[in-house]
Structure formats: structure tokens, C-alpha cells
Short mmCIF file of C-alpha atoms and ligand atoms in Angstrom, two decimals:
data_model
loop_
_atom_site.label_atom_id
_atom_site.label_comp_id
_atom_site.label_asym_id
_atom_site.label_seq_id
_atom_site.Cartn_x
_atom_site.Cartn_y
_atom_site.Cartn_z
CA UNK E 1 160.35 -11.38 -73.75
CA UNK E 2 162.20 -8.84 -74.77
CA UNK E 3 165.17 -9.39 -77.15
CA UNK E 4 167.57 -7.46 -74.26
CA UNK E 5 171.27 -8.30 -73.88
CA UNK E 6 172.88 -10.31 -71.67
CA UNK E 7 176.08 -10.97 -69.58
CA UNK E 8 177.84 -13.73 -68.16
CA UNK E 9 179.27 -12.96 -65.15
CA UNK E 10 181.56 -15.55 -63.40
CA UNK E 11 183.26 -15.34 -59.89
CA UNK E 12 186.10 -17.82 -59.44
CA UNK E 13 186.68 -17.92 -55.97
CA UNK E 14 189.39 -19.95 -54.28
CA UNK E 15 186.82 -22.37 -52.76
CA UNK E 16 183.85 -21.79 -55.15
CA UNK E 17 183.23 -20.83 -58.87
CA UNK E 18 179.99 -19.32 -59.52
CA UNK E 19 178.18 -18.21 -62.93
CA UNK E 20 175.41 -15.99 -63.81
CA UNK E 21 173.11 -15.07 -66.50
CA UNK E 22 172.49 -11.43 -66.10
CA UNK E 23 170.75 -8.79 -68.02
CA UNK E 24 171.89 -5.32 -67.73
CA UNK E 25 170.07 -3.85 -64.80
CA UNK E 26 171.97 -6.39 -62.47
CA UNK E 27 169.31 -8.88 -62.38
CA UNK E 28 170.79 -12.84 -62.44
CA UNK E 29 168.21 -14.61 -64.61
CA UNK E 30 170.17 -17.92 -63.98
CA UNK E 31 172.60 -19.13 -61.72
CA UNK E 32 175.11 -21.93 -61.45
CA UNK E 33 177.96 -23.12 -58.70
CA UNK E 34 180.12 -25.69 -57.85
CA UNK E 35 183.55 -25.74 -55.79
CA UNK E 36 186.73 -24.72 -57.33
CA UNK E 37 189.02 -27.60 -55.99
CA UNK E 38 192.04 -25.42 -56.70
CA UNK E 39 194.95 -28.26 -55.83
CA UNK E 40 193.76 -29.84 -59.23
CA UNK E 41 195.53 -27.15 -60.98
CA UNK E 42 194.38 -24.55 -63.33
CA UNK E 43 193.33 -27.12 -66.50
CA UNK E 44 190.51 -29.18 -64.40
CA UNK E 45 189.63 -25.63 -62.73
CA UNK E 46 189.24 -23.46 -65.90
CA UNK E 47 187.12 -26.97 -67.13
CA UNK E 48 184.71 -26.23 -64.26
CA UNK E 49 184.20 -22.75 -65.20
CA UNK E 50 182.99 -23.76 -68.19
CA UNK E 51 180.29 -26.02 -67.35
CA UNK E 52 179.15 -23.73 -65.26
CA UNK E 53 179.14 -21.25 -68.07
CA UNK E 54 177.98 -23.53 -70.17
CA UNK E 55 175.39 -24.36 -67.81
CA UNK E 56 173.86 -20.78 -67.41
CA UNK E 57 173.65 -20.48 -71.40
CA UNK E 58 171.52 -23.08 -71.60
CA UNK E 59 168.65 -22.21 -74.27
CA UNK E 60 170.51 -19.30 -74.79
CA UNK E 61 171.11 -17.97 -78.19
CA UNK E 62 174.83 -16.73 -78.29
CA UNK E 63 174.04 -13.79 -80.03
CA UNK E 64 172.16 -12.42 -77.24
CA UNK E 65 175.22 -12.34 -74.87
CA UNK E 66 177.29 -8.99 -75.33
CA UNK E 67 180.41 -10.27 -73.44
CA UNK E 68 181.42 -12.67 -70.22
CA UNK E 69 182.64 -10.89 -67.16
CA UNK E 70 185.39 -12.95 -64.93
CA UNK E 71 186.12 -11.33 -61.42
CA UNK E 72 189.40 -13.92 -60.59
CA UNK E 73 191.64 -13.33 -57.20
CA UNK E 74 194.51 -10.95 -57.98
CA UNK E 75 197.15 -10.52 -59.22
CA UNK E 76 195.72 -10.13 -63.02
CA UNK E 77 196.48 -8.41 -65.59
CA UNK E 78 192.90 -6.35 -66.80
CA UNK E 79 193.79 -5.74 -70.52
CA UNK E 80 195.28 -9.26 -71.21
CA UNK E 81 193.09 -11.12 -68.41
CA UNK E 82 196.48 -13.14 -67.80
CA UNK E 83 196.16 -14.70 -64.16
CA UNK E 84 199.62 -14.32 -62.15
CA UNK E 85 199.88 -16.36 -58.83
CA UNK E 86 197.11 -15.84 -57.24
CA UNK E 87 198.16 -17.03 -53.62
CA UNK E 88 194.96 -19.35 -53.01
CA UNK E 89 194.81 -20.78 -56.96
CA UNK E 90 198.04 -22.54 -56.53
CA UNK E 91 200.04 -23.73 -59.86
CA UNK E 92 198.38 -20.70 -62.04
CA UNK E 93 201.85 -19.42 -62.81
CA UNK E 94 200.57 -17.14 -65.82
CA UNK E 95 197.30 -18.40 -67.07
CA UNK E 96 195.51 -16.71 -69.76
CA UNK E 97 192.18 -17.48 -68.02
CA UNK E 98 190.00 -14.63 -70.01
CA UNK E 99 191.57 -16.06 -74.25
CA UNK E 100 191.26 -19.80 -73.18
CA UNK E 101 187.59 -19.34 -71.98
CA UNK E 102 186.89 -16.66 -75.04
CA UNK E 103 188.22 -19.15 -77.56
CA UNK E 104 185.83 -22.22 -75.88
CA UNK E 105 182.58 -19.70 -75.43
CA UNK E 106 183.36 -17.58 -78.27
CA UNK E 107 182.39 -14.77 -76.38
CA UNK E 108 184.25 -11.71 -75.70
CA UNK E 109 186.13 -12.41 -72.19
CA UNK E 110 186.84 -9.48 -69.77
CA UNK E 111 188.36 -10.30 -66.29
CA UNK E 112 189.64 -8.53 -63.44
CA UNK E 113 190.72 -8.40 -59.90
CA UNK E 114 187.81 -9.29 -57.58
CA UNK E 115 188.41 -6.26 -55.47
CA UNK E 116 188.37 -3.88 -58.26
CA UNK E 117 185.11 -5.49 -59.99
CA UNK E 118 183.42 -5.13 -56.62
CA UNK E 119 184.42 -1.30 -56.50
CA UNK E 120 182.75 -1.34 -60.11
CA UNK E 121 179.44 -3.55 -59.09
CA UNK E 122 179.15 -1.31 -55.72
CA UNK E 123 179.27 1.68 -57.73
CA UNK E 124 176.76 0.33 -60.69
CA UNK E 125 174.20 -1.11 -58.54
CA UNK E 126 175.10 -0.96 -54.72
CA UNK E 127 176.21 1.05 -52.67
CA UNK E 128 178.24 3.77 -54.92
CA UNK E 129 175.30 4.92 -57.53
CA UNK E 130 176.44 7.98 -59.12
CA UNK E 131 179.73 8.59 -57.20
CA UNK E 132 182.60 8.99 -59.56
CA UNK E 133 185.15 8.78 -56.90
CA UNK E 134 184.56 6.09 -54.41
CA UNK E 135 186.77 3.65 -52.87
CA UNK E 136 185.49 -0.22 -52.11
CA UNK E 137 187.63 -2.53 -49.47
CA UNK E 138 186.32 -5.86 -48.58
CA UNK E 139 187.73 -7.03 -45.15
CA UNK E 140 187.72 -10.84 -44.89
CA UNK E 141 190.35 -13.94 -45.23
CA UNK E 142 192.31 -11.07 -46.50
CA UNK E 143 192.27 -7.03 -47.30
CA UNK E 144 191.42 -5.97 -50.64
CA UNK E 145 190.28 -2.76 -52.62
CA UNK E 146 188.98 -1.03 -55.16
CA UNK E 147 189.64 2.75 -56.27
CA UNK E 148 187.44 4.76 -58.68
CA UNK E 149 188.79 8.19 -59.17
CA UNK E 150 187.33 11.02 -61.79
CA UNK E 151 184.59 8.10 -62.63
CA UNK E 152 187.41 5.55 -64.19
CA UNK E 153 188.42 2.42 -61.94
CA UNK E 154 192.84 2.95 -60.72
CA UNK E 155 194.36 -0.25 -62.53
CA UNK E 156 197.97 1.21 -62.31
CA UNK E 157 200.41 1.13 -65.11
CA UNK E 158 200.80 -2.87 -65.41
CA UNK E 159 197.17 -3.20 -63.57
CA UNK E 160 197.82 -4.22 -60.45
CA UNK E 161 196.46 -1.12 -58.52
CA UNK E 162 194.79 -0.77 -55.72
CA UNK E 163 196.63 -3.11 -53.29
CA UNK E 164 194.99 -1.29 -50.27
CA UNK E 165 194.95 -3.99 -47.73
CA UNK E 166 199.03 -4.17 -48.68
CA UNK E 167 200.26 -0.76 -46.95
CA UNK E 168 202.61 -0.94 -44.06
CA UNK E 169 200.87 0.51 -40.65
CA UNK E 170 203.84 -1.20 -38.47
CA UNK E 171 207.02 -1.75 -39.60
CA UNK E 172 208.25 -4.20 -37.76
CA UNK E 173 204.25 -6.03 -36.83
CA UNK E 174 203.21 -9.09 -38.23
CA UNK E 175 204.02 -11.27 -41.46
CA UNK E 176 201.65 -10.95 -44.26
CA UNK E 177 200.05 -13.28 -46.17
CA UNK E 178 202.13 -11.71 -49.08
CA UNK E 179 205.90 -12.01 -47.02
CA UNK E 180 206.05 -8.43 -45.63
CA UNK E 181 205.62 -7.46 -42.34
CA UNK E 182 203.18 -4.91 -40.69
CA UNK E 183 200.23 -4.39 -43.88
CA UNK E 184 197.06 -3.62 -42.66
CA UNK E 185 195.83 -7.25 -43.67
CA UNK E 186 198.27 -8.87 -41.71
CA UNK E 187 197.02 -6.47 -38.30
CA UNK E 188 193.18 -6.17 -39.37
CA UNK E 189 191.84 -8.91 -41.79
CA UNK E 190 189.57 -12.04 -40.05
CA UNK E 191 192.83 -14.28 -39.06
CA UNK E 192 194.76 -11.34 -37.73
CA UNK E 193 191.72 -10.88 -35.20
CA UNK E 194 191.04 -14.81 -34.95
CA UNK E 195 194.40 -15.01 -34.11
CA UNK E 196 194.62 -11.50 -31.21
CA UNK E 197 191.59 -13.71 -29.80
CA UNK E 198 193.61 -16.68 -29.14
CA UNK E 199 196.36 -14.67 -27.49
CA UNK E 200 193.62 -13.13 -25.48
CA UNK E 201 192.70 -16.43 -23.90
CA UNK E 202 195.88 -18.12 -24.07
CA UNK E 203 197.46 -14.93 -21.63
CA UNK E 204 194.43 -16.08 -19.26
CA UNK E 205 191.34 -13.17 -20.29
CA UNK E 206 187.96 -14.04 -19.50
CA UNK E 207 185.58 -14.31 -22.90
CA UNK E 208 182.23 -15.45 -23.99
CA UNK E 209 184.93 -16.62 -26.73
CA UNK E 210 185.87 -19.61 -24.78
CA UNK E 211 182.40 -20.97 -24.56
CA UNK E 212 181.67 -20.52 -28.10
CA UNK E 213 183.81 -23.23 -29.26
CA UNK E 214 185.47 -26.27 -28.23
CA UNK E 215 188.93 -25.43 -28.74
CA UNK E 216 190.47 -22.07 -28.75
CA UNK E 217 192.17 -22.99 -32.28
CA UNK E 218 188.89 -22.74 -33.48
CA UNK E 219 188.16 -19.57 -32.79
CA UNK E 220 187.17 -17.68 -35.68
CA UNK E 221 186.90 -13.65 -36.73
CA UNK E 222 183.10 -14.72 -36.48
CA UNK E 223 183.09 -16.10 -33.17
CA UNK E 224 185.00 -13.08 -31.96
CA UNK E 225 182.05 -11.05 -33.89
CA UNK E 226 179.34 -13.37 -31.69
CA UNK E 227 180.83 -13.04 -28.91
CA UNK E 228 180.96 -9.01 -29.29
CA UNK E 229 177.55 -8.63 -30.29
CA UNK E 230 176.76 -10.20 -26.88
CA UNK E 231 178.40 -7.55 -25.82
CA UNK E 232 181.56 -9.43 -24.14
CA UNK E 233 184.68 -6.89 -23.78
CA UNK E 234 187.27 -8.78 -24.84
CA UNK E 235 185.97 -9.51 -28.41
CA UNK E 236 185.03 -5.60 -28.62
CA UNK E 237 188.64 -4.44 -27.71
CA UNK E 238 189.89 -6.81 -30.62
CA UNK E 239 187.00 -5.33 -32.73
CA UNK E 240 187.70 -1.94 -31.59
CA UNK E 241 191.88 -2.78 -32.08
CA UNK E 242 191.34 -4.02 -35.63
CA UNK E 243 188.67 -0.99 -36.73
CA UNK E 244 191.57 1.56 -35.38
CA UNK E 245 193.98 0.11 -38.29
CA UNK E 246 191.57 -0.19 -40.44
CA UNK E 247 190.88 3.19 -39.67
CA UNK E 248 194.22 4.57 -39.86
CA UNK E 249 194.70 2.59 -43.49
CA UNK E 250 191.69 4.52 -44.82
CA UNK E 251 193.26 8.25 -43.68
CA UNK E 252 196.47 7.35 -46.13
CA UNK E 253 193.71 6.25 -48.74
CA UNK E 254 191.97 9.39 -48.35
CA UNK E 255 194.96 11.72 -48.41
CA UNK E 256 195.99 10.32 -52.05
CA UNK E 257 192.60 9.66 -53.42
CA UNK E 258 190.09 11.97 -51.80
CA UNK E 259 186.57 9.52 -52.70
CA UNK E 260 183.32 11.10 -51.85
CA UNK E 261 182.77 7.05 -49.90
CA UNK E 262 184.30 4.59 -48.98
CA UNK E 263 182.38 1.37 -49.43
CA UNK E 264 183.37 -1.71 -46.68
CA UNK E 265 182.57 -5.29 -47.61
CA UNK E 266 183.62 -8.91 -46.90
CA UNK E 267 182.87 -11.27 -43.79
CA UNK E 268 184.64 -9.03 -41.38
CA UNK E 269 182.18 -5.76 -42.21
CA UNK E 270 179.64 -7.85 -40.71
CA UNK E 271 180.36 -7.06 -37.24
CA UNK E 272 178.60 -4.32 -38.08
CA UNK E 273 178.65 -0.58 -35.92
CA UNK E 274 180.66 -2.98 -33.60
CA UNK E 275 183.93 -2.30 -36.56
CA UNK E 276 182.47 0.75 -38.23
CA UNK E 277 182.30 3.19 -34.96
CA UNK E 278 186.30 2.77 -34.12
CA UNK E 279 187.47 3.23 -38.19
CA UNK E 280 185.13 6.45 -38.05
CA UNK E 281 186.71 8.11 -34.80
CA UNK E 282 190.18 6.95 -35.77
CA UNK E 283 189.54 8.46 -39.65
CA UNK E 284 188.29 11.55 -37.81
CA UNK E 285 190.54 12.06 -35.24
CA UNK E 286 193.68 11.56 -37.96
CA UNK E 287 192.99 13.41 -41.00
CA UNK E 288 195.55 16.01 -42.00
CA UNK E 289 192.92 18.91 -41.82
CA UNK E 290 188.99 19.56 -41.56
CA UNK E 291 188.71 19.60 -45.53
CA UNK E 292 188.70 15.56 -45.42
CA UNK E 293 186.01 15.34 -43.09
CA UNK E 294 182.92 14.67 -45.83
CA UNK E 295 183.99 11.30 -46.70
CA UNK E 296 181.18 8.63 -45.86
CA UNK E 297 182.30 5.46 -44.74
CA UNK E 298 179.49 2.93 -45.22
CA UNK E 299 178.35 -0.47 -45.86
CA UNK E 300 178.64 -2.33 -48.92
CA UNK E 301 175.11 -3.81 -50.24
CA UNK E 302 175.33 -5.92 -52.67
CA UNK E 303 176.51 -9.40 -50.57
CA UNK E 304 177.14 -12.86 -51.85
CA UNK E 305 176.46 -11.35 -55.05
CA UNK E 306 179.10 -8.53 -55.38
CA UNK E 307 181.73 -10.69 -57.29
CA UNK E 308 178.87 -11.46 -60.19
CA UNK E 309 177.54 -8.36 -60.14
CA UNK E 310 181.13 -6.61 -60.64
CA UNK E 311 181.63 -8.81 -63.65
CA UNK E 312 178.28 -7.32 -65.07
CA UNK E 313 179.31 -3.95 -64.31
CA UNK E 314 182.96 -4.35 -65.91
CA UNK E 315 180.91 -6.15 -69.33
CA UNK E 316 178.91 -2.67 -69.28
CA UNK E 317 181.82 -0.56 -68.52
CA UNK E 318 184.13 -2.12 -71.43
CA UNK E 319 181.37 -2.35 -74.19
CA UNK E 320 180.61 1.30 -73.32
CA UNK E 321 184.30 2.46 -73.42
CA UNK E 322 184.40 0.53 -76.93
ZN1 ZN K 1 200.77 -7.56 -47.48
#
């Protein structure tokens, strides 16, 4: 086998830690995963990240590894790799994650917000190949984003740019996970979709959703999608509403950064056309001018590996920039 460069990719999530060894083409050659068990605090979690890293590095000559990429739930400073109080990692006040990993692994470590990394991953290996202006949006438990403009990831003055899920669409709207009101995330992410479904059932709507769960409290966005796919009108209307708000959010994004393409990933995007049709319709109806009409809105291509491939892409970007 050729002595090719290798990259260690780490995807730190609120529930799972995943690591992989990859080649520069994005082929994942070895993998390891474990539960995050975030409630045990940063020290224990960092220990588990290192265990996963050591597992995929076993038998590999360290000198072949050009860098380590780490994707973490933001906010994270992309230059220092310090993580600041991510909502799903309790106790991470200001943890120098990149420095800690670099010191133990003896390798250069590059870190970034997971949605930003996903944008880099989709651009290099997925639905945004060859594009210099694109926006990635993930719709799952929350709504995150990554903006690439003129070939560069937009990180902002202190590294916290790209929070497209936290734009205000309804000034007096529902409370968002961040504490503000009426943000896109509070109106269209998975929990908002589930909440709308529970409310519809409480108000007496007749829907297949009631038959898909033993208790309305157990309804998730997945339940809504399943019922919608099977033709349920109430479920379809809920996805339509979520798509409407996502479309409004994208109109703002298009007016500000005018991407060639918008890539939507995350669990909720699995609803496919039931969500994409109202998104595209809303965007088409609300753009300020027909000049923006060429923006394509497509599904993400990388699926569950987007976090790892984003970390690989980050290392390749950083190494090229040096
Ligand atoms: Zn918010």
C-alpha cells in the first residue's frame, strides 16, 4: 500500500463520540465509537475521545497522520479550539479541547463547530462539490448552519458566525433553546414539529399520528414524517408549516450571502419533498427580486458520516492554508 497521508477525524456529539481514520479522498479506513455520557463532565469525555482516537490509530505510524479534525457542538473558537458551554455538554465552561487532544496525541488538532464542518464536508465530498458559495443547514433537534462564501468558511470576528437557526422570524414566537423567542429553530426544528403534533391531537384532530405512538407525549418529528408519508393530512400540514419557516429563514440567508446552492441535512430533512416543496415554494414567493431565483435547494449527500467527513475536510483546508 502506498504511504499516503492520513487524517484522524473526531465527531463529538451530545450522545455519541465517533472517530475515524481517513485518507484525503474521504475514505474511512477504521472507525471507533462510544457513548459520550456527557453528564460525567469534560474530563471523562476527553478521556473517552482519546480512547476512541487511540483505537483507530492502533498499528498506524503516527508520522503518517497529518492532523486531527474535531467537530463539536458549538460555540467553539475555531482558532484556539476552546469550547464554550455547548447546551448538550454540561460543565464545559471554557474547555481547551484542541490543546488537550494535541498534548495527548502529539498531533496538530483543528477544531470547529459541527455544522460549519458539515458545510466543509459537503463541499469537499458531498452535495456541494466544486462550489465556492454555498450554505449548509442541518435540521434535527436544533437548526445549525455553515456558510461558505467566496470559497471560505464564514467564521466571523470571534468564530461564532453561521447561526442560521437563531434568526428571529416571530418576535413573540415560542421560546428557543437559546433563551430568545421566535427563532427559526424554535419554529421548525424536530421538537417544534413534535410539539405542533401534540397540540393538534390535544385539540381533537383526527390523525394517524395518534395510532403510531402509545402516548401522544412520545410523538417525535419522525412520527410526524411517517404519518405524512402515509398521507395523513394533519401531519402534512405540520411539515408544511415547518417548511414555510425554513423557507423564510433561507430567504434571509439568500438575500445576505447569495449562495449558488443550499444543502439541507439532519434527521428532519429525511421527510424529503414533504418538507422541501414548501421550502422551495416559500423561497420562490418571498425573494425580493427574480435575480435570486437560481439558488438551488438540495438534500445533503453525506448522511451519518457528515461529522467525520467534515472533520477530514477541515484538516485538509487547514493544511492547504499553511
Ligand atoms: Zn435561538
